[in-house]
Amino acid sequence: MRTHPCLVCGSDRVDAHHPRYSVTLELSGMGMKRCGDDLAVPLCRTDHTLCHTHGREITFWIDVGIDPIEWSKEKFEEWKTSQSNSKPS
């Protein structure tokens, strides 16, 4: 995850952000459950702070036009595929 640029501004200096809404409700913004590392997304320190201080997290993602759950699921699947391809047969 840290090899990817910030999803918002493209900076290469990123922190891992764990979306703070229910995994089962995903982008509804109804919960405050921290997601696991498989759903972490890269945000620079500035955008990470903005995400946490924006109010409801869901509005931050809507305002920047990014679906962090979709991004993280895609990247996690890519990572799992690369891990299975690198195992010796």
XYZ file of N, CA and C in Angstrom:
267
model
N 0.826 -1.178 0.000
C 0.000 0.000 0.000
C 0.875 1.249 0.000
N 1.952 1.230 0.740
C 2.813 2.416 0.823
C 3.619 2.665 -0.452
N 3.554 1.745 -1.396
C 4.235 1.974 -2.673
C 3.345 2.762 -3.629
N 2.110 3.009 -3.251
C 1.173 3.757 -4.083
C 1.136 5.219 -3.645
N 0.869 6.116 -4.586
C 0.767 7.544 -4.220
C -0.552 7.844 -3.502
N -0.616 8.987 -2.890
C -1.834 9.459 -2.234
C -2.982 9.428 -3.237
N -4.105 8.875 -2.820
C -5.262 8.780 -3.720
C -5.830 10.148 -4.096
N -5.586 11.145 -3.272
C -6.177 12.464 -3.520
C -5.253 13.369 -4.328
N -4.004 13.519 -3.880
C -3.120 14.507 -4.529
C -1.966 13.900 -5.314
N -1.717 12.598 -5.143
C -0.645 11.949 -5.889
C 0.723 11.996 -5.225
N 0.819 12.580 -4.020
C 2.101 12.625 -3.313
C 2.613 11.216 -3.072
N 3.949 11.047 -3.115
C 4.508 9.712 -2.881
C 4.846 9.464 -1.412
N 4.626 10.452 -0.547
C 4.843 10.277 0.899
C 3.484 10.055 1.539
N 3.193 8.803 1.901
C 1.846 8.461 2.338
C 1.818 7.756 3.695
N 0.658 7.834 4.315
C 0.308 7.072 5.509
C -0.773 6.087 5.105
N -0.909 5.030 5.884
C -2.002 4.091 5.665
C -3.251 4.635 6.359
N -4.306 4.823 5.598
C -5.582 5.254 6.180
C -6.527 4.059 6.187
N -7.115 3.780 7.351
C -8.095 2.714 7.486
C -9.468 3.361 7.552
N -10.269 3.216 6.498
C -11.604 3.827 6.513
C -12.361 3.473 7.788
N -13.040 4.465 8.356
C -13.722 4.296 9.636
C -15.229 4.223 9.482
N -15.674 3.389 8.578
C -17.086 3.095 8.511
C -17.228 1.600 8.385
N -18.367 1.110 8.723
C -18.591 -0.328 8.793
C -18.284 -1.006 7.473
N -17.561 -2.098 7.551
C -17.254 -2.873 6.344
C -18.552 -3.366 5.716
N -19.510 -3.758 6.523
C -20.762 -4.282 5.970
C -21.594 -3.186 5.334
N -21.477 -1.967 5.829
C -22.245 -0.866 5.253
C -21.436 -0.105 4.222
N -20.148 -0.438 4.116
C -19.202 0.176 3.210
C -19.398 1.685 3.120
N -19.844 2.213 2.013
C -19.851 3.661 1.848
C -21.094 4.358 2.403
N -21.867 3.701 3.231
C -23.054 4.353 3.777
C -22.690 5.387 4.839
N -21.514 5.219 5.472
C -21.099 6.160 6.502
C -21.853 5.990 7.806
N -22.580 4.899 7.957
C -23.419 4.712 9.133
C -22.653 4.169 10.329
N -21.510 3.548 10.131
C -20.793 2.928 11.239
C -19.477 3.614 11.503
N -18.807 3.181 12.566
C -17.492 3.732 12.895
C -16.505 2.609 13.170
N -16.672 1.477 12.513
C -15.791 0.343 12.688
C -14.554 0.524 11.818
N -13.394 0.351 12.411
C -12.160 0.460 11.636
C -12.000 -0.763 10.753
N -11.674 -0.532 9.490
C -11.455 -1.618 8.540
C -10.088 -2.240 8.775
N -9.914 -3.448 8.287
C -8.641 -4.137 8.402
C -7.615 -3.605 7.421
N -6.396 -4.134 7.533
C -5.309 -3.681 6.671
C -5.569 -3.955 5.194
N -6.393 -4.947 4.897
C -6.686 -5.240 3.492
C -7.507 -4.123 2.846
N -8.108 -3.253 3.642
C -8.881 -2.130 3.097
C -8.197 -0.777 3.326
N -6.936 -0.802 3.747
C -6.204 0.450 3.951
C -5.923 1.110 2.603
N -5.903 2.445 2.611
C -5.620 3.205 1.393
C -4.525 4.231 1.677
N -3.753 4.604 0.649
C -2.675 5.568 0.849
C -3.169 7.014 0.790
N -2.870 7.771 1.850
C -3.154 9.205 1.878
C -1.925 9.925 2.408
N -1.580 11.055 1.798
C -0.496 11.862 2.340
C -0.947 12.404 3.696
N -0.022 12.899 4.477
C -0.352 13.381 5.822
C -1.419 14.476 5.780
N -1.323 15.391 4.829
C -2.307 16.478 4.727
C -3.700 15.936 4.435
N -3.819 15.071 3.426
C -5.138 14.522 3.081
C -5.649 13.560 4.143
N -4.736 12.870 4.828
C -5.132 11.985 5.923
C -5.766 12.814 7.056
N -5.141 13.927 7.377
C -5.684 14.824 8.403
C -7.018 15.396 7.964
N -7.103 15.828 6.704
C -8.373 16.351 6.187
C -9.481 15.319 6.264
N -9.152 14.082 5.949
C -10.147 13.015 5.991
C -10.718 12.852 7.402
N -9.835 12.943 8.404
C -10.272 12.762 9.788
C -10.963 13.992 10.368
N -10.750 15.152 9.780
C -11.337 16.384 10.332
C -12.448 16.951 9.455
N -12.779 16.274 8.389
C -13.742 16.751 7.397
C -15.185 16.716 7.894
N -15.423 16.009 8.958
C -16.793 15.744 9.400
C -17.043 14.277 9.196
N -18.143 13.920 8.588
C -18.391 12.505 8.282
C -17.427 12.058 7.191
N -16.745 10.963 7.436
C -15.743 10.500 6.482
C -16.322 10.273 5.098
N -17.521 9.780 5.048
C -18.144 9.505 3.752
C -18.224 10.765 2.888
N -18.454 11.919 3.506
C -18.528 13.160 2.718
C -17.166 13.546 2.156
N -16.099 13.246 2.883
C -14.750 13.500 2.359
C -14.555 12.731 1.053
N -14.884 11.423 1.069
C -14.670 10.598 -0.111
C -15.591 11.018 -1.257
N -16.802 11.392 -0.941
C -17.716 11.879 -1.986
C -17.177 13.170 -2.587
N -16.711 14.081 -1.728
C -16.189 15.368 -2.200
C -14.971 15.210 -3.105
N -14.096 14.236 -2.800
C -12.910 14.047 -3.650
C -13.172 13.077 -4.799
N -14.359 12.460 -4.817
C -14.752 11.603 -5.929
C -14.014 10.281 -6.013
N -13.687 9.717 -4.849
C -12.937 8.453 -4.810
C -13.697 7.445 -3.966
N -13.702 6.197 -4.423
C -14.281 5.097 -3.656
C -13.117 4.310 -3.049
N -12.768 4.570 -1.785
C -11.600 3.919 -1.199
C -11.770 2.415 -1.026
N -12.992 1.959 -0.812
C -13.225 0.531 -0.639
C -12.962 -0.205 -1.955
N -13.470 0.338 -3.040
C -13.243 -0.283 -4.357
C -11.754 -0.321 -4.680
N -11.048 0.804 -4.443
C -9.609 0.869 -4.715
C -8.868 -0.186 -3.904
N -9.154 -0.256 -2.611
C -8.405 -1.171 -1.751
C -8.722 -2.631 -2.078
N -9.962 -2.931 -2.420
C -10.294 -4.310 -2.804
C -9.524 -4.710 -4.058
N -9.466 -3.806 -5.027
C -8.748 -4.091 -6.270
C -7.263 -4.325 -6.003
N -6.657 -3.465 -5.208
C -5.223 -3.589 -4.924
C -4.930 -4.827 -4.087
N -5.829 -5.170 -3.163
C -5.627 -6.362 -2.345
C -5.695 -7.619 -3.211
N -6.619 -7.655 -4.156
C -6.706 -8.797 -5.077
C -5.443 -8.900 -5.933
N -4.932 -7.754 -6.392
C -3.686 -7.758 -7.167
C -2.541 -8.314 -6.334
N -2.477 -7.903 -5.063
C -1.430 -8.366 -4.167
C -1.549 -9.876 -3.941
N -2.771 -10.373 -3.693
C -2.966 -11.811 -3.476
C -2.533 -12.606 -4.709
N -2.856 -12.107 -5.888
C -2.465 -12.774 -7.124
C -0.948 -12.808 -7.259
N -0.307 -11.688 -6.942
C 1.168 -11.647 -7.058
C 1.816 -12.598 -6.050
N 1.201 -12.758 -4.880
C 1.748 -13.673 -3.877
C 1.611 -15.130 -4.326
N 0.472 -15.470 -4.914
C 0.294 -16.857 -5.361
C 1.157 -17.173 -6.565
N 1.433 -16.167 -7.403
C 2.289 -16.364 -8.572
C 3.762 -16.474 -8.203
N 4.141 -15.952 -7.045
C 5.555 -15.969 -6.653
C 5.919 -17.201 -5.832
N 4.942 -18.026 -5.480
C 5.230 -19.251 -4.714
C 5.849 -20.288 -5.642
N 6.874 -20.985 -5.147
C 7.473 -22.043 -5.967
C 6.498 -23.199 -6.155
N 6.531 -23.841 -7.318
C 5.629 -24.961 -7.578
C 6.227 -26.271 -7.155
